[in-house]
Tab-separated table of C-alpha atoms in Angstrom:
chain	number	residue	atom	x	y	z
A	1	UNK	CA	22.004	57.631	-17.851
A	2	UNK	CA	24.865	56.265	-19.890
A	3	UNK	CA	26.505	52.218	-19.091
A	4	UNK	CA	30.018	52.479	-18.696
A	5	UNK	CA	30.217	49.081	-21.237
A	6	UNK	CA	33.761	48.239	-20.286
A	7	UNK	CA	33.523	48.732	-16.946
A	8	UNK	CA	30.558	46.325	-17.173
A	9	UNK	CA	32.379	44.077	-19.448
A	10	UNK	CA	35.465	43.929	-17.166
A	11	UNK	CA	32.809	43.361	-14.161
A	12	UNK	CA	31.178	40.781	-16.244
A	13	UNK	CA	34.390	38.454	-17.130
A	14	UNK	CA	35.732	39.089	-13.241
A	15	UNK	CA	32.406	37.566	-11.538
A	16	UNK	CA	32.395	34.729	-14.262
A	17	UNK	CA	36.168	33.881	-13.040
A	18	UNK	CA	35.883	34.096	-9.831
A	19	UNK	CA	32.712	31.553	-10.011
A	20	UNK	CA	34.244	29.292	-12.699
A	21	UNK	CA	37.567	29.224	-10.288
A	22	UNK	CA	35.329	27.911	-7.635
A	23	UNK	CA	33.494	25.764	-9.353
A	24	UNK	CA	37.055	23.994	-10.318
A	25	UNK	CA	38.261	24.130	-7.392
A	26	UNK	CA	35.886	22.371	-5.444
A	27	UNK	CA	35.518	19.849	-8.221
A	28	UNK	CA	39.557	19.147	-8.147
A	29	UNK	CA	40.019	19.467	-4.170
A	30	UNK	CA	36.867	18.308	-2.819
A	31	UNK	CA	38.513	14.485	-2.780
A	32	UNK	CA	40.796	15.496	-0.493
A	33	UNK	CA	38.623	17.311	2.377
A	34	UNK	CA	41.561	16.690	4.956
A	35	UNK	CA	39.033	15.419	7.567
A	36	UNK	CA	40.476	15.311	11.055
A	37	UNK	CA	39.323	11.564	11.874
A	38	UNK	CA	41.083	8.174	11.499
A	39	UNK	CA	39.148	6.645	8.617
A	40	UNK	CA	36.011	7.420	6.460
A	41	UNK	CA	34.077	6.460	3.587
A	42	UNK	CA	31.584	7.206	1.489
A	43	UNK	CA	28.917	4.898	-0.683
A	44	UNK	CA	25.772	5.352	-2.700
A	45	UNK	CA	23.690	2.734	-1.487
A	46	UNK	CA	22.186	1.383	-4.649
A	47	UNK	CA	25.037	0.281	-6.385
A	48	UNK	CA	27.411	0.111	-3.305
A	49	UNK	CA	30.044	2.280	-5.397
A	50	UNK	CA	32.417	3.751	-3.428
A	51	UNK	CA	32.638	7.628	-3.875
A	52	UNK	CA	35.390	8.736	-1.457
A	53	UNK	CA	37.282	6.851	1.012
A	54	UNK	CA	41.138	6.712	3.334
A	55	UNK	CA	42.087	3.673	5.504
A	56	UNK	CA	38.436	2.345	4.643
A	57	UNK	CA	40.013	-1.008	5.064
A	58	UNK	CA	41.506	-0.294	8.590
A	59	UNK	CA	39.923	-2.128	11.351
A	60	UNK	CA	39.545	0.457	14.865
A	61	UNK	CA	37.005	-0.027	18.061
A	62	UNK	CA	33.487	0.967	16.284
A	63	UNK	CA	31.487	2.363	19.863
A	64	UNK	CA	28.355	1.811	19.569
A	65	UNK	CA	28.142	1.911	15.512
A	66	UNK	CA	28.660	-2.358	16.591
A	67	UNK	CA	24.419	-1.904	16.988
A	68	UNK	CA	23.818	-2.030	13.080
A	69	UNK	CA	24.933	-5.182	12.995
A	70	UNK	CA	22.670	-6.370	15.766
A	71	UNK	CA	20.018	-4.550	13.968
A	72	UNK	CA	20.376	-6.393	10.957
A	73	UNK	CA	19.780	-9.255	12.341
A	74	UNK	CA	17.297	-8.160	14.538
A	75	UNK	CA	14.958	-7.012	11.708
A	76	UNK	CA	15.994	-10.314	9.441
A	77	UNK	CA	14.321	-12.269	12.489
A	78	UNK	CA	11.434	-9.713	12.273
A	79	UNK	CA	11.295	-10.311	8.691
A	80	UNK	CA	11.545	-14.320	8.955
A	81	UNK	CA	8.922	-14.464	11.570
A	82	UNK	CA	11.182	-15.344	14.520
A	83	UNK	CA	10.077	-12.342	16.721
A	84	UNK	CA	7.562	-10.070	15.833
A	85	UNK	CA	6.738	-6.526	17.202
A	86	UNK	CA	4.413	-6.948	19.625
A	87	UNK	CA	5.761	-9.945	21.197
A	88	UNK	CA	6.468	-9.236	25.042
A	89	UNK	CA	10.467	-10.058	25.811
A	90	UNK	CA	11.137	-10.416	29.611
A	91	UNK	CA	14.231	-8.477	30.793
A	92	UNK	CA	17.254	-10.925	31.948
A	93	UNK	CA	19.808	-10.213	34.736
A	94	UNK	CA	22.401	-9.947	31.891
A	95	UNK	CA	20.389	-7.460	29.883
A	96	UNK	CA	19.371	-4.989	33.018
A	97	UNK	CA	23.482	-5.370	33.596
A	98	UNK	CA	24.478	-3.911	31.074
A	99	UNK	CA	26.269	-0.094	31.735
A	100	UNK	CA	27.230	2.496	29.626
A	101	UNK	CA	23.977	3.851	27.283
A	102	UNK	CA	20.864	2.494	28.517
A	103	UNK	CA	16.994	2.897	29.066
A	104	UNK	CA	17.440	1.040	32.444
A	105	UNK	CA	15.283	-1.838	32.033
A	106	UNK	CA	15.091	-4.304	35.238
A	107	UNK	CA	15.227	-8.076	36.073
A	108	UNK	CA	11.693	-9.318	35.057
A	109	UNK	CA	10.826	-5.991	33.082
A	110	UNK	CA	8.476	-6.915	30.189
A	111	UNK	CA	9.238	-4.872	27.242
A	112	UNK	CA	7.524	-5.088	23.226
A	113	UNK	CA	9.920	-5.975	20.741
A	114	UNK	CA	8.774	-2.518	19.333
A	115	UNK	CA	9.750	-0.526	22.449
A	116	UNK	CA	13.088	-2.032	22.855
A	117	UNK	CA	14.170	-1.309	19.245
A	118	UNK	CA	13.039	1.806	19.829
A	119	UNK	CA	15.435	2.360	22.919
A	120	UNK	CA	18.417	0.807	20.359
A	121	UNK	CA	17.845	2.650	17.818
A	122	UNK	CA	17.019	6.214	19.320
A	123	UNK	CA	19.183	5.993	23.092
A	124	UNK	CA	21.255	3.296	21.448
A	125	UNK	CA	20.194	1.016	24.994
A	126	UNK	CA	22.995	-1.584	25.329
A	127	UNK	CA	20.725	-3.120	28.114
A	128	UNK	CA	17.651	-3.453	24.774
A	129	UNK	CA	19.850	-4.341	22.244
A	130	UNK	CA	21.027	-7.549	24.687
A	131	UNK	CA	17.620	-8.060	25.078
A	132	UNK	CA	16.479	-8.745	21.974
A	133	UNK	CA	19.643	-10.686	21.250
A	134	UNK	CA	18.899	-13.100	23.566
A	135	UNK	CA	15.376	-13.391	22.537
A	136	UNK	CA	16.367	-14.476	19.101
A	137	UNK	CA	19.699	-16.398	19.816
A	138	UNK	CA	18.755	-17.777	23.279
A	139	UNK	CA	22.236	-16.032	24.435
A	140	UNK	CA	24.097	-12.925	24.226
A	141	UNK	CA	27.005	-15.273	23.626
A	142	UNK	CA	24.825	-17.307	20.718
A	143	UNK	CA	23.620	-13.625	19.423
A	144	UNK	CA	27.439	-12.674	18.882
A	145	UNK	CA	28.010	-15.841	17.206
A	146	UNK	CA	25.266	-14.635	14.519
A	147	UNK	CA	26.676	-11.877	14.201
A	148	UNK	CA	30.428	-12.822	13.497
A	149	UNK	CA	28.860	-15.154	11.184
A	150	UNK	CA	26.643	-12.678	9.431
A	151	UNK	CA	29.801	-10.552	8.700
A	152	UNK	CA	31.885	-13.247	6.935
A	153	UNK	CA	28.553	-13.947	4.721
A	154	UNK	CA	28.267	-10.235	3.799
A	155	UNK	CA	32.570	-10.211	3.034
A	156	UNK	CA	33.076	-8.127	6.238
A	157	UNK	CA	37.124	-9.054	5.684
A	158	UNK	CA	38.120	-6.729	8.672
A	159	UNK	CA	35.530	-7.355	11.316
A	160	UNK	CA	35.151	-9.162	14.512
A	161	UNK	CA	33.062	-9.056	17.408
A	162	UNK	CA	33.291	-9.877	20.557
A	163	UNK	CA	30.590	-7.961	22.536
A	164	UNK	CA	27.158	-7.540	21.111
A	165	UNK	CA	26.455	-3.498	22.190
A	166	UNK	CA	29.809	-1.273	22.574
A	167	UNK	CA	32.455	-1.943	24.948
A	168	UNK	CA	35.939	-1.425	24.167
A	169	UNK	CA	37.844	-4.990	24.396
A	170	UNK	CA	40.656	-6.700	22.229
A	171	UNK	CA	39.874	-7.924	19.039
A	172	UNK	CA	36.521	-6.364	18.814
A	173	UNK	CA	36.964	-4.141	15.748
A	174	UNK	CA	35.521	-2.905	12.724
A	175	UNK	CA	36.514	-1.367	9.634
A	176	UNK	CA	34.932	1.551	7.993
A	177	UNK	CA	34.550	-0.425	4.433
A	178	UNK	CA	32.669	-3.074	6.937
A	179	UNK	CA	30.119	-0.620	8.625
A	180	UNK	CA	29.203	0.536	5.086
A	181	UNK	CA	28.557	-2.871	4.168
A	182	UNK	CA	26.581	-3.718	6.925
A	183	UNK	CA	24.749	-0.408	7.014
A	184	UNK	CA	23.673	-1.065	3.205
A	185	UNK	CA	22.561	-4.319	3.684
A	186	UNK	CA	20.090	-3.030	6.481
A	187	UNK	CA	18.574	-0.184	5.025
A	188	UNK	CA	18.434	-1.801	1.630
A	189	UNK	CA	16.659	-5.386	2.656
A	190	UNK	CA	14.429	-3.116	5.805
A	191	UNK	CA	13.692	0.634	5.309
A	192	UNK	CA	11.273	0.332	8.031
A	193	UNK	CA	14.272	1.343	10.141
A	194	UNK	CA	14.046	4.939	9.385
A	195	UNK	CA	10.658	4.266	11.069
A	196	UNK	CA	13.049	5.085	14.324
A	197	UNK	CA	15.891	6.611	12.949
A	198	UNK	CA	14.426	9.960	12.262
A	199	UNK	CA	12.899	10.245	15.491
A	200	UNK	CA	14.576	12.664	17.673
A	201	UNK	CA	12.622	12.547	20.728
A	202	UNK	CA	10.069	9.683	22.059
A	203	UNK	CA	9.167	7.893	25.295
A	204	UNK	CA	8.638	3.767	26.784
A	205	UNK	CA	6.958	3.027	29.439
A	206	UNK	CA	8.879	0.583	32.452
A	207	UNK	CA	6.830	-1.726	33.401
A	208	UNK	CA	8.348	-2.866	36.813
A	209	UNK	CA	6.838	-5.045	39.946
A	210	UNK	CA	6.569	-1.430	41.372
A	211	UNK	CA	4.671	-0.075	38.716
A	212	UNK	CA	4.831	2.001	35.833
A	213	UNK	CA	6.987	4.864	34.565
A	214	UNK	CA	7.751	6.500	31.486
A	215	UNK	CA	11.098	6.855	30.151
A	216	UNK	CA	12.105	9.335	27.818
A	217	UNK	CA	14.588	8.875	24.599
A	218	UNK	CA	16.309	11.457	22.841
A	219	UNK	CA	18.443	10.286	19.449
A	220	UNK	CA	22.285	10.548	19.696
A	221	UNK	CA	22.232	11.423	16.447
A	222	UNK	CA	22.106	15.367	15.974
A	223	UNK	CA	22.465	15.352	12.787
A	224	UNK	CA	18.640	14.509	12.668
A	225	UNK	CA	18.409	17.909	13.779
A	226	UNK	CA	21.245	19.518	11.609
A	227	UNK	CA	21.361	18.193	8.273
A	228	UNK	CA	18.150	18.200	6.376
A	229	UNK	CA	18.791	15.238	4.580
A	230	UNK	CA	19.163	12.558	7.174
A	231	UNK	CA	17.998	9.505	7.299
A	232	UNK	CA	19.780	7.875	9.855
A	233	UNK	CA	21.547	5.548	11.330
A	234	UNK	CA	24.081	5.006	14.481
A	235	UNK	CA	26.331	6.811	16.617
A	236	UNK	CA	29.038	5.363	19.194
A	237	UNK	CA	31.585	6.935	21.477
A	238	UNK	CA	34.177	5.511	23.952
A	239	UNK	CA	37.758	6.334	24.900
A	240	UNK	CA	39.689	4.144	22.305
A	241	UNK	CA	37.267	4.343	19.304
A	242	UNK	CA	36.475	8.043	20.178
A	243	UNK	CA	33.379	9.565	18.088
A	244	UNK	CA	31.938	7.216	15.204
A	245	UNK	CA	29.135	7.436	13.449
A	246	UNK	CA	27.631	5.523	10.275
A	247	UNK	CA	25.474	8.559	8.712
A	248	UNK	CA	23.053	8.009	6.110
A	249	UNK	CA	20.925	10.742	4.040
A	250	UNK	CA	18.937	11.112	0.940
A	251	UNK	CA	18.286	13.328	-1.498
A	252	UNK	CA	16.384	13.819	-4.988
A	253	UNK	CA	16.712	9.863	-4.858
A	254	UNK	CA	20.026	9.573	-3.904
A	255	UNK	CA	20.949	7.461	-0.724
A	256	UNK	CA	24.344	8.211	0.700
A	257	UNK	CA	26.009	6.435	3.997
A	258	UNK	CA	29.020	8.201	5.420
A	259	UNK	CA	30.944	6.126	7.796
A	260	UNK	CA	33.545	8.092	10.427
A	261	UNK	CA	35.939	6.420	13.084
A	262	UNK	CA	37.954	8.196	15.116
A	263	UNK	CA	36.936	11.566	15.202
A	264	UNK	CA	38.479	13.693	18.207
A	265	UNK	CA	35.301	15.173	19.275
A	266	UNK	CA	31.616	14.831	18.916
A	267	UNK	CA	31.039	17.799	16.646
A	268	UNK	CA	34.236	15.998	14.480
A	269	UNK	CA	32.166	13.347	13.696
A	270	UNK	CA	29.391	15.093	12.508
A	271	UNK	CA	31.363	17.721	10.577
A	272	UNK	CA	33.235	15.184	8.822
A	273	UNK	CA	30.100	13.117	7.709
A	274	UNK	CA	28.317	16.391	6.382
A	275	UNK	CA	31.320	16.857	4.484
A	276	UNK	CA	31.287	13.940	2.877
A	277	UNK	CA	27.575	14.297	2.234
A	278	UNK	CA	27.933	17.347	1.007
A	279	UNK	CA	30.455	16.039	-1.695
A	280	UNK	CA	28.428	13.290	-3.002
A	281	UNK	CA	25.432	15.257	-3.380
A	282	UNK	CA	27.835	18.065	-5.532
A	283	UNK	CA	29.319	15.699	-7.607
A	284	UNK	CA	26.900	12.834	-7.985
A	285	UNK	CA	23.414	11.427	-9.014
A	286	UNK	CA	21.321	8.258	-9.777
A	287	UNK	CA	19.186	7.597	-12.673
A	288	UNK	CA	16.444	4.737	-12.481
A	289	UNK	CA	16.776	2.798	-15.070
A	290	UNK	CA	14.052	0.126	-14.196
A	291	UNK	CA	11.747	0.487	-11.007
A	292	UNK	CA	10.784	-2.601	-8.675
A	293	UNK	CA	8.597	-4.885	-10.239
A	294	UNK	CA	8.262	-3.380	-13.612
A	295	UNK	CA	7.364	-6.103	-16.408
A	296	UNK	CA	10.590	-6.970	-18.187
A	297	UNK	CA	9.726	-10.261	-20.682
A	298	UNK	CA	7.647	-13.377	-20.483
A	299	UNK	CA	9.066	-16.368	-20.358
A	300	UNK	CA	7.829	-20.393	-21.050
A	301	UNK	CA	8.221	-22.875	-18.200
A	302	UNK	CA	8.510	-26.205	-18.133
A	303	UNK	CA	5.186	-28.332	-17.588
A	304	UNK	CA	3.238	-24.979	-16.539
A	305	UNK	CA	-0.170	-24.428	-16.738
A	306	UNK	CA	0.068	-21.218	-18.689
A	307	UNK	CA	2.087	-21.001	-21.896
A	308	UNK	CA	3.664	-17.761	-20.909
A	309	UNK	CA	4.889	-16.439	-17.432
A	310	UNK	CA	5.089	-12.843	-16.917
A	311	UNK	CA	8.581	-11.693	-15.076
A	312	UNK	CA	9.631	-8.268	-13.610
A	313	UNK	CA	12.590	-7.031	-12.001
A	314	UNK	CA	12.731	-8.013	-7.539
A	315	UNK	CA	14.683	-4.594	-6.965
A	316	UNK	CA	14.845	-1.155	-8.475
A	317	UNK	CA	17.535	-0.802	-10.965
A	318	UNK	CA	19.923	2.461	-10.898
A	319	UNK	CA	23.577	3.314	-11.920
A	320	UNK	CA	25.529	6.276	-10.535
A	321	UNK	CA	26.660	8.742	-12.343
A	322	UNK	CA	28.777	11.911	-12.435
A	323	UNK	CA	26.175	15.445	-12.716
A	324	UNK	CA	26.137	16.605	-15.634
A	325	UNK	CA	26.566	13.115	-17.443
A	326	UNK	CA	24.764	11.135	-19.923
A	327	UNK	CA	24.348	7.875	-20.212
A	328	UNK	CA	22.714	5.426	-23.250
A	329	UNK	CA	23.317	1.906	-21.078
A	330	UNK	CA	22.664	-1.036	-22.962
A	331	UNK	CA	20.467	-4.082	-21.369
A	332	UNK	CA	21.502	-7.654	-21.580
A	333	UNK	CA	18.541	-10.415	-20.549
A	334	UNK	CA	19.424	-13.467	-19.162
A	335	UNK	CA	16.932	-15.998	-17.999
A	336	UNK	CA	17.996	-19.586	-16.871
A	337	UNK	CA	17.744	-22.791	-18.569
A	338	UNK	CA	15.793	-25.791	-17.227
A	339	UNK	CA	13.347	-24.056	-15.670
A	340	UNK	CA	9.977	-26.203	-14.666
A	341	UNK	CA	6.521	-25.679	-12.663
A	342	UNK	CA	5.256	-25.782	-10.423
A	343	UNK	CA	6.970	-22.606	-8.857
A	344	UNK	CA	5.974	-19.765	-6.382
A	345	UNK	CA	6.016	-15.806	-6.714
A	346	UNK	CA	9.027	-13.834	-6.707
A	347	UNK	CA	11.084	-16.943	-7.773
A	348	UNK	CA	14.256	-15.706	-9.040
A	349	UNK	CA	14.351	-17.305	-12.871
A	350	UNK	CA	17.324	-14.954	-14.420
A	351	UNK	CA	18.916	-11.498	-14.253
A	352	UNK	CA	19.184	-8.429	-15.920
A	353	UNK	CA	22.530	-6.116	-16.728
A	354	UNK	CA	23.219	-2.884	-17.920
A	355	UNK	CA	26.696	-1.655	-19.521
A	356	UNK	CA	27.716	1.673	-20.882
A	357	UNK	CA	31.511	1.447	-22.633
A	358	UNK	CA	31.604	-2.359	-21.997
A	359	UNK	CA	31.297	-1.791	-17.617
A	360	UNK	CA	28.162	-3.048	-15.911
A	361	UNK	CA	27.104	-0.025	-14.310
A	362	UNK	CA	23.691	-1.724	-13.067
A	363	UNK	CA	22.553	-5.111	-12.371
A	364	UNK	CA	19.306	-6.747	-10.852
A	365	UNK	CA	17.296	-9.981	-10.099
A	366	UNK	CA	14.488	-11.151	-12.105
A	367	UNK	CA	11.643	-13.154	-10.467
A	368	UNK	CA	8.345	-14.697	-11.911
A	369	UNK	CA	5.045	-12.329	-10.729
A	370	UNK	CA	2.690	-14.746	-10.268
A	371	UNK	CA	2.658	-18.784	-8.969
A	372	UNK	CA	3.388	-20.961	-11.567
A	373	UNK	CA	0.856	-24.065	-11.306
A	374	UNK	CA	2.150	-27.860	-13.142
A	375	UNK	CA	-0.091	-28.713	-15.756
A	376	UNK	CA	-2.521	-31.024	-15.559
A	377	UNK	CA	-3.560	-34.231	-17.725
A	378	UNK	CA	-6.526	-32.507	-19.108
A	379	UNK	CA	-4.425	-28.872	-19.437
A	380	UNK	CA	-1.918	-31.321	-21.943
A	381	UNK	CA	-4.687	-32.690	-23.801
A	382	UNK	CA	-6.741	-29.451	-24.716
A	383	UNK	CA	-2.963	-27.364	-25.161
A	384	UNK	CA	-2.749	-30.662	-28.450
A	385	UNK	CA	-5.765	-30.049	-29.427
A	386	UNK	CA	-5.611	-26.175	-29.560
A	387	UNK	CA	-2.124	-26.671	-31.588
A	388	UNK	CA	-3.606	-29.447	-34.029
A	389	UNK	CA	-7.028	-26.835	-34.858
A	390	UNK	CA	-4.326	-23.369	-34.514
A	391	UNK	CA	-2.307	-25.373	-37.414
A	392	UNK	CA	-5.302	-25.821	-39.877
């Protein structure tokens, strides 16, 4: 059988155009996915880099997306000691009060710090969250305090709260740029979050003067279920912020968080933050350029013990970059000066940079991997004599 080679030729150069159109297409469009909500943005959460964003930097009611705050500092007490998760936390009138999403704890209910982070994070519980607020600030009204306070550390320039859990009231606002930031910080510094965050479905137990009863929880956030990628992290809803959500997903080692305010319906939300996923997936990657605690130099310490101190890097180290792209960074070492034992593990003693075309595309902290012990009389005296016999 004879092969028309023209017509295959013609064939040929038609499917190749067609694909290269929509390659280019997307490529040259894709920034401007006319999403149907009142701000969004989108960040890779290694370097923080901002990969798409509009009115990022307008504040709006955030729902119940006000929770990752509270659960950042609910985890930094977790992670300083304050609470931990087995400690029992006895329900207050204000807590059980609380309307709107809740697990309906009661007056004098005794609940594991576990258990009520679990109703937070999964039924987003505004009677749990106040809980465990007042458990580590005393007061809901001390607990907000922390947090406003928390958000001007972490450059939160268009934040404020005024309610710890959801409720729409004046003043209480967030911006989208602001629930990135926040989101980042908490599932950089505590990944044991996702330990809830991907659950869909999971039960507590009430444990009331008239007994027990299990309660079950089902996550608010379908796009567990519907994106394949998801790692996370909070959902809110009310009648002046409308649907929010602050999404967060990874893939061949990229983490992305799309935030979303404002979006008309429920399924708007969760369109628009696929979208945006989707687009930094397409267009985007991360390279490793140094993993946590990899050896990077040795260094000499004042007064130590040991002539030479081993340091390694406290985080991993990755830059962003465009698919397809490659990059030759340079590294730049830079340790500080005056630095004398005795010290402890994981003390910061310098930092370490990458550039590529004279930008710093990554940056990290460098700490000391062992304690550093002050040398004795007798360690002096035998370091002189190994110097005076090494010389010879």
């Amino acid at each position: 059988m004879k092969v028309n080679k023209k017509v295959y030729l013609i064939e040929t150069v038609v499917l190749l155009t067609l694909f290269f159109l929509l390659f280019f297409s997307f490529n040259v469009h894709a920034s401007n996915l006319n999403l149907d909500v009142k701000s969004y943005i989108l960040m890779e959460k290694e370097t923080g880099k901002v990969l798409l964003e509009n009115k990022a930097d307008t504040p709006f009611p955030p729902a119940s997306v006000t929770k990752v705050m509270s659960l950042l500092l609910i985890y930094d007490a977790i992670s300083d000691g304050k609470i931990k998760y087995d400690d029992i936390i006895t329900v207050s009138k204000d807590a059980a009060s609380m309307g709107g999403s809740q697990v309906y704890l009661e007056e004098g209910e005794k609940q594991t710090v576990r258990d009520l982070l679990k109703s937070v994070i999964i039924a987003s519980g505004n009677d749990a969250v106040v809980a465990l607020g007042e458990a580590i600030s005393g007061t809901k009204e001390g607990f907000i305090e922390q947090m406003n306070q928390k958000a001007k550390e972490l450059d939160m320039k268009n934040t404020h709260f005024i309610n710890v859990t959801w409720l729409d009231a004046p003043g209480h606002e967030m911006s989208a740029r602001d629930i990135g930031i926040v989101s980042r910080e908490l599932i950089k510094n505590h990944p044991e979050v996702f330990e809830f965050t991907t659950i869909w479905q999971d039960t507590i137990t009430h444990n009331t003067r008239r007994g027990s009863s299990e309660f079950g929880l089902t996550n608010t956030n379908r796009l567990i279920k519907q994106y394949p990628y998801t790692t996370g992290l909070k959902t809110g809803s009310t009648g002046n912020a409308l649907y929010c959500i602050s999404a967060t997903a990874k893939k061949d080692d990229m983490e992305l968080i799309a935030v979303i305010m404002g979006g008309k319906t429920s399924a708007d939300r969760f369109d628009a933050a696929v979208s945006l996923l989707n687009y930094g997936y397409a267009n985007y990657g991360v390279t490793i350029i140094k993993p946590k605690g990899e050896f990077v130099t040795n260094i000499k310490i004042g007064k130590a013990k040991n002539d030479l101190v081993d340091v390694e890097t406290k985080t991993q180290i990755s830059y962003l970059r465009n698919k397809g792209q490659t990059i030759t960074p340079t590294e730049k070492v830079t340790i500080y000066e005056g630095l004398k034992a005795p010290m402890t593990k994981g003390t910061k003693v310098g930092e370490i940079e990458y550039y590529f075309n004279d930008d710093c595309i990554g940056r990290g902290d460098l700490i000391i991997r062992n304690d550093v012990y002050k040398a004795s009389f007798s360690d002096n005296m035998q370091k002189q004599f190994s110097s005076i016999f090494n010389s010879k």
